[in-house]
mmCIF file of C-alpha atoms in Angstrom:
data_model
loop_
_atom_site.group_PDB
_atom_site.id
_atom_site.type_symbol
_atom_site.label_atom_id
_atom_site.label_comp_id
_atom_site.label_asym_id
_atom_site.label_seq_id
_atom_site.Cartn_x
_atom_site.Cartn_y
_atom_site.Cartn_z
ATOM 1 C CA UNK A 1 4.139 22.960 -4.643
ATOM 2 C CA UNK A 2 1.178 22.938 -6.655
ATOM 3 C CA UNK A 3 0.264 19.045 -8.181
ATOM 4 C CA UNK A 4 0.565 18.380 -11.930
ATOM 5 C CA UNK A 5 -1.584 16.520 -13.120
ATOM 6 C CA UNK A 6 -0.651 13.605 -14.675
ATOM 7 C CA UNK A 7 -1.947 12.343 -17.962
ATOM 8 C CA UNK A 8 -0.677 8.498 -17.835
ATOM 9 C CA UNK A 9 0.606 6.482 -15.332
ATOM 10 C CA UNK A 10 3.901 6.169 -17.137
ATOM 11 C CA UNK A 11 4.537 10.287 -17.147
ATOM 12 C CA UNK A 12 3.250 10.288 -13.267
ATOM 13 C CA UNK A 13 6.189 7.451 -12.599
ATOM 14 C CA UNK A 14 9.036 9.541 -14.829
ATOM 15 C CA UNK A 15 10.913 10.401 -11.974
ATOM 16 C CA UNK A 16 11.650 6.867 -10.664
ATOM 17 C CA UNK A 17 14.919 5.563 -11.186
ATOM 18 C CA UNK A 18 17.544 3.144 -10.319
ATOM 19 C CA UNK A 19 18.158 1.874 -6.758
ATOM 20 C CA UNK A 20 15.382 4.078 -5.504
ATOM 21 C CA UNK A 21 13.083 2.702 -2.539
ATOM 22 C CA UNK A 22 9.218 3.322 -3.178
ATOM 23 C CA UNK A 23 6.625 2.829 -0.600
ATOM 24 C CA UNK A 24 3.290 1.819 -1.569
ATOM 25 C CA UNK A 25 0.154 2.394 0.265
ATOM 26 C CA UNK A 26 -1.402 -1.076 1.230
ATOM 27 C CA UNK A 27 -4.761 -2.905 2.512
ATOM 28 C CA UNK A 28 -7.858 -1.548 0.245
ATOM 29 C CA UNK A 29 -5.791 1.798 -0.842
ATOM 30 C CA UNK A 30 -3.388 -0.816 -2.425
ATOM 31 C CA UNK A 31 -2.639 2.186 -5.797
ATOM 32 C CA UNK A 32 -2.857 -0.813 -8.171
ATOM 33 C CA UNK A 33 -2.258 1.118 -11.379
ATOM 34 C CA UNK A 34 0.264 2.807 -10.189
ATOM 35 C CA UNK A 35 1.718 -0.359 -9.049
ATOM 36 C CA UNK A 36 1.231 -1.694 -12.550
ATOM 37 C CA UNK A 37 3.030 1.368 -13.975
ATOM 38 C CA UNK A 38 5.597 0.580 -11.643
ATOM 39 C CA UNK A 39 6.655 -3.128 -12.417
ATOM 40 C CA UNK A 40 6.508 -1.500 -16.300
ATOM 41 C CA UNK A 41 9.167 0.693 -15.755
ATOM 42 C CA UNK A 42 11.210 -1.380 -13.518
ATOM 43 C CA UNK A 43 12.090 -3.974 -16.291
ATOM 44 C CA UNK A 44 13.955 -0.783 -17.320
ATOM 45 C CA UNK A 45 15.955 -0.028 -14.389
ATOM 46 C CA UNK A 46 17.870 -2.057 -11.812
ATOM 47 C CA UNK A 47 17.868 -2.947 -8.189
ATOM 48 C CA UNK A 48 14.726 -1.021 -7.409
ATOM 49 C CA UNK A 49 12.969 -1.523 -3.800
ATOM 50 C CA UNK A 50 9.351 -1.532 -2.584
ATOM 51 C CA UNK A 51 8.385 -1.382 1.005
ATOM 52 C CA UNK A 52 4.932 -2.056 2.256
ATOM 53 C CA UNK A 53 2.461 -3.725 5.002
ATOM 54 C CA UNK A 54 -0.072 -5.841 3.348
ATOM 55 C CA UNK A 55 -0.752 -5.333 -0.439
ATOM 56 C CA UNK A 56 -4.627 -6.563 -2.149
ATOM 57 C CA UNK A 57 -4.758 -7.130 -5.670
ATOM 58 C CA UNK A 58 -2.261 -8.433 -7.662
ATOM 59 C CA UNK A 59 1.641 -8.274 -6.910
ATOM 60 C CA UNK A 60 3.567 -8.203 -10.231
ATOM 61 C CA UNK A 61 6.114 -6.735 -8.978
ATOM 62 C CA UNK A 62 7.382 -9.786 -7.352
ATOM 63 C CA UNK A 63 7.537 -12.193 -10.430
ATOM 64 C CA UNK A 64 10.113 -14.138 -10.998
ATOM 65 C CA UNK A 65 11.011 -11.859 -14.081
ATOM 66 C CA UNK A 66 11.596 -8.774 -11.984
ATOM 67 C CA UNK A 67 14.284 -9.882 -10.066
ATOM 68 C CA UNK A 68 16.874 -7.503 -10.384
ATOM 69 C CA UNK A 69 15.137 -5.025 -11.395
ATOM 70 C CA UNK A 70 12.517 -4.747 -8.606
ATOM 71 C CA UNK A 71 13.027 -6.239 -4.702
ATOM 72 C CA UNK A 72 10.001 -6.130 -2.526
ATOM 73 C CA UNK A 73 10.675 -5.653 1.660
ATOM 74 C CA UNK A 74 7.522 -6.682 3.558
ATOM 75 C CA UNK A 75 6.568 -5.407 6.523
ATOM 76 C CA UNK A 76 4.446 -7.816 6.985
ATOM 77 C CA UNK A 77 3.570 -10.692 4.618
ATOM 78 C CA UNK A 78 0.219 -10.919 2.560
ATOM 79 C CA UNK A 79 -0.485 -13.736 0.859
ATOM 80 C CA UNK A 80 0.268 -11.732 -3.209
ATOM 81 C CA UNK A 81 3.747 -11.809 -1.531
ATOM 82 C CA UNK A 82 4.524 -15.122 0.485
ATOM 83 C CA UNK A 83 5.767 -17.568 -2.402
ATOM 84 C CA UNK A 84 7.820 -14.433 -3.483
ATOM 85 C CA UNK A 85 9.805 -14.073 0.271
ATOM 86 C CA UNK A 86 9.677 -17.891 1.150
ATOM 87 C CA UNK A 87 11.431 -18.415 -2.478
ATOM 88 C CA UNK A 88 14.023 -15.586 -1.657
ATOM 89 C CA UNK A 89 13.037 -13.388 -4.240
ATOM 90 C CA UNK A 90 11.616 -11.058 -1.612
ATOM 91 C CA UNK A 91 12.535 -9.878 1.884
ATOM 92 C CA UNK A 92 10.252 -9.758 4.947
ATOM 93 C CA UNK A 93 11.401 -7.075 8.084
ATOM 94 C CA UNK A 94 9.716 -8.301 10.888
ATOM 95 C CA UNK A 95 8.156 -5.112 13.002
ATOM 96 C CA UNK A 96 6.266 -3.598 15.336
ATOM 97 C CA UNK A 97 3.238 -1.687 13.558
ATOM 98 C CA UNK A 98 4.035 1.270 15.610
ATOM 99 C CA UNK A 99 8.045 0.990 14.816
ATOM 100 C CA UNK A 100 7.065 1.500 11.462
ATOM 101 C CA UNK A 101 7.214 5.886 11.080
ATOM 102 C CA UNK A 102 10.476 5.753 12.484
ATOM 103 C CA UNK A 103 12.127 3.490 9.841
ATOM 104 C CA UNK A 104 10.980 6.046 7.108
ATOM 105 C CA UNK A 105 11.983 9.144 9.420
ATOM 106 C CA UNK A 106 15.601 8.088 10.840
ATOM 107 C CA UNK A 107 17.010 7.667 8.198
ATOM 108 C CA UNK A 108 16.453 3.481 8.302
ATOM 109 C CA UNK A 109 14.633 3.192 5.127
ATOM 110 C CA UNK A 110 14.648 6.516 3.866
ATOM 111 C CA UNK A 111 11.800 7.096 1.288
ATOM 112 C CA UNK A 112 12.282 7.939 -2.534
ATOM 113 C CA UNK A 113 8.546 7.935 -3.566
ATOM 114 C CA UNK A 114 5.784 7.181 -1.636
ATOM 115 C CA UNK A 115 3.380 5.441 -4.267
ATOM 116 C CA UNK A 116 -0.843 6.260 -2.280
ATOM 117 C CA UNK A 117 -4.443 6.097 -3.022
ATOM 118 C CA UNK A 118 -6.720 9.045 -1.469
ATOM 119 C CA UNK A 119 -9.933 11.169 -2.084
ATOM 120 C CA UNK A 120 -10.687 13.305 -4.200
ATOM 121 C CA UNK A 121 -9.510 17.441 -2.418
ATOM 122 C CA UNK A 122 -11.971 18.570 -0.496
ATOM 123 C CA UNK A 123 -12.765 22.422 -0.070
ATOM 124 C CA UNK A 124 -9.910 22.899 2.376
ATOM 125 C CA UNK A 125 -7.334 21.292 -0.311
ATOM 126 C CA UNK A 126 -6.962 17.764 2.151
ATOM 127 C CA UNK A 127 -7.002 14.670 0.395
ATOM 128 C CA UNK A 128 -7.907 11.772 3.064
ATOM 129 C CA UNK A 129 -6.375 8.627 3.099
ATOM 130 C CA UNK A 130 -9.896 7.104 3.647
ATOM 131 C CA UNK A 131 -10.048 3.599 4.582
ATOM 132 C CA UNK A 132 -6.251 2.473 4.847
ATOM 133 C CA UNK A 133 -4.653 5.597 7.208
ATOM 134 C CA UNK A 134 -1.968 3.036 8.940
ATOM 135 C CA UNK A 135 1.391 4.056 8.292
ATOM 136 C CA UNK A 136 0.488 5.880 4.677
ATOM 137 C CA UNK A 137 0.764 9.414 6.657
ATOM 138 C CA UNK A 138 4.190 9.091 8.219
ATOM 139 C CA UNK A 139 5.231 7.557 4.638
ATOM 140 C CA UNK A 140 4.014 10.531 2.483
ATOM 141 C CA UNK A 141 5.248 13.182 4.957
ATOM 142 C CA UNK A 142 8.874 11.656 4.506
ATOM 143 C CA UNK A 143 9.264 10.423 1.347
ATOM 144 C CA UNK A 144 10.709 12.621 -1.308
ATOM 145 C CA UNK A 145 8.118 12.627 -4.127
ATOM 146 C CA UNK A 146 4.199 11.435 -3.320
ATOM 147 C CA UNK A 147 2.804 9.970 -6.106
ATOM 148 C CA UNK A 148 -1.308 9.485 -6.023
ATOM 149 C CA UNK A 149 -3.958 7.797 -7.231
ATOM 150 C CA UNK A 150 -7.005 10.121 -6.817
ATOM 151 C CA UNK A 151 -10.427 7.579 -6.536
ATOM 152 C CA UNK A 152 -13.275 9.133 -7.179
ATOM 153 C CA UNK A 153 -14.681 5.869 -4.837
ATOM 154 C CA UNK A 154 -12.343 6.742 -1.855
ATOM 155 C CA UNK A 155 -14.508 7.874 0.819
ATOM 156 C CA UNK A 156 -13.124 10.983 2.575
ATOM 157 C CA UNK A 157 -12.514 9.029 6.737
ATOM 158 C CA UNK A 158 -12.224 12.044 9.348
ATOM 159 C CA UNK A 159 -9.315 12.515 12.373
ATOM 160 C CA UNK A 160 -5.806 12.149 11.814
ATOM 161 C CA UNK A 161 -6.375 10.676 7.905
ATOM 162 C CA UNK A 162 -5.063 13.327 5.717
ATOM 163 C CA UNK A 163 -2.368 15.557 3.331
ATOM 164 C CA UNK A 164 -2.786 18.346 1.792
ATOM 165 C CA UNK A 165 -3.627 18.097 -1.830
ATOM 166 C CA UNK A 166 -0.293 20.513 -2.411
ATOM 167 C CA UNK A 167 2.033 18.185 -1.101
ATOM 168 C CA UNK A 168 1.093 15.638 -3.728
ATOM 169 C CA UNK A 169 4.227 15.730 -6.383
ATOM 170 C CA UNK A 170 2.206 14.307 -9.633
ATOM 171 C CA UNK A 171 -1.298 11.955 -9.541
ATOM 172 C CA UNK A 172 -3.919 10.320 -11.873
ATOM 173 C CA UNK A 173 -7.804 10.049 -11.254
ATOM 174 C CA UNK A 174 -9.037 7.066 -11.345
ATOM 175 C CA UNK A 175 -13.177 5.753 -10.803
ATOM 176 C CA UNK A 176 -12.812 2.390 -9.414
ATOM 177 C CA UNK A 177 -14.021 0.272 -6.682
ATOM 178 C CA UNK A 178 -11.921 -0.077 -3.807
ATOM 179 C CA UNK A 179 -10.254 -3.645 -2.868
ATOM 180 C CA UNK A 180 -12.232 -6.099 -1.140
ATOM 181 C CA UNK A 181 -11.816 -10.031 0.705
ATOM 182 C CA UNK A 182 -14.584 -12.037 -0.547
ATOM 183 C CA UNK A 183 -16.231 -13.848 1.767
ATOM 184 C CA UNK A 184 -15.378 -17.599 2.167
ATOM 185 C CA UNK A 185 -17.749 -20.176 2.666
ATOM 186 C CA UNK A 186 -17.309 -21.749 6.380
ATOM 187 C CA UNK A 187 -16.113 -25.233 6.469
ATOM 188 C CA UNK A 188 -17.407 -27.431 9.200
ATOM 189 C CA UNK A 189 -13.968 -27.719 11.396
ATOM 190 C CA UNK A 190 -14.830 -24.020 11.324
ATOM 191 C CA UNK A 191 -18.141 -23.862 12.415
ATOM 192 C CA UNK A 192 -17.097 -26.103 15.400
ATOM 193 C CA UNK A 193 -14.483 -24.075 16.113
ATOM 194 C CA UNK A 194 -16.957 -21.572 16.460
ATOM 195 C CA UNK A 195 -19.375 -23.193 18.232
ATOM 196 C CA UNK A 196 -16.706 -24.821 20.762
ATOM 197 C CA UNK A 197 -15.733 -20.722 21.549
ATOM 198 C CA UNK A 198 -19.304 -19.867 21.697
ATOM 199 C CA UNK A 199 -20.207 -22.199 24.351
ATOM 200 C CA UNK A 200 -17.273 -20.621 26.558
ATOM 201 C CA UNK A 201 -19.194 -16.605 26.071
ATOM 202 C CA UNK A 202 -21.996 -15.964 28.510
ATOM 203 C CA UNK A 203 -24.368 -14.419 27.012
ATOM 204 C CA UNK A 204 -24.656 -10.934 27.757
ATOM 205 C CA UNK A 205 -20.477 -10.817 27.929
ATOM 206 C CA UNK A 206 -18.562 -8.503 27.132
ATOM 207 C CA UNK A 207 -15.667 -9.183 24.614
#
């Protein structure tokens, strides 16, 4: 089908509902307004479930607030989600990486809406997935409705990293920088750390 633009957030989300499960793309692609949108609506609806690897950005979706309304399965625990699954309030489905397609295909954790971020279309109509490809593919191909966040700032990543623009149900554009992990300053138990592994590499060695 063709994609209709959506004007909001909350008209892009219309079609979720109760007891639906909603996938959301993770890492630096984390869709963060659509996530937003998301925990919105779900104070309006009940026993609604988001699956994921690691989110960036902020997790309201697992506050205290939403429970009820919203359960969160991680596939594997970031740190926006660990209080949340070691207080109960979220579930954690230990798996292997490349398990993952299969949950969403076999009818394991069958797929609602598959909340993504991607590029902008290129000529050939392919939005990429850009810098977070892991299991977003699989996900998008199985769920029922894809939902997108277009970012201008998504680079377009080549190979096996994209969908075609028509296969996207509803989307917003968006202009923002993508997710990033600041970098920490290194204490000094790190730094011997370091320099205890660095006296074990020859140098010229291959790692």
């Amino acid at each position: 089908m063709t994609p209709t633009r959506a004007t909001s957030v909350e008209a892009a989300l219309a079609s979720l509902g109760d007891g639906m499960r909603v996938y959301l793309h993770g890492g630096a692609a984390t869709p963060t307004p659509l996530l937003e949108g998301l925990t919105a609506r779900a104070r309006a609806l009940r026993d609604v479930e988001t699956v994921s690897l690691h989110l960036e950005g902020p997790a309201p979706h697992v506050a205290p607030e939403l429970a009820g309304h919203v359960r969160h399965n991680a596939l594997f625990i970031s740190a926006n989600v660990r209080e949340a699954v070691n207080s109960g309030r979220a579930d954690f489905t230990p798996v292997f990486l490349h398990d993952i397609p299969a949950l969403f295909t076999d009818g394991t954790l069958p797929l609602d809406l598959a909340l993504i971020q991607v590029s902008p279309p290129n000529e050939d109509g392919l939005c990429s997935l850009g810098v977070a490809v892991d299991v977003a593919r699989p996900a998008a191909g199985a769920a029922r409705t894809v939902i997108a966040e277009v970012n201008a700032r998504m680079p377009f990543t080549h190979g096996d990293s994209t969908i075609p623009f028509a296969t996207i149900d509803a989307y917003i554009e968006t202009d923002r920088p993508l997710h990033t992990v600041p970098r920490l300053p290194v204490t000094e138990e790190q730094a011997a750390i370091g320099r205890q592994v660095a006296s074990l590499i020859d140098d010229g060695a291959t790692l």
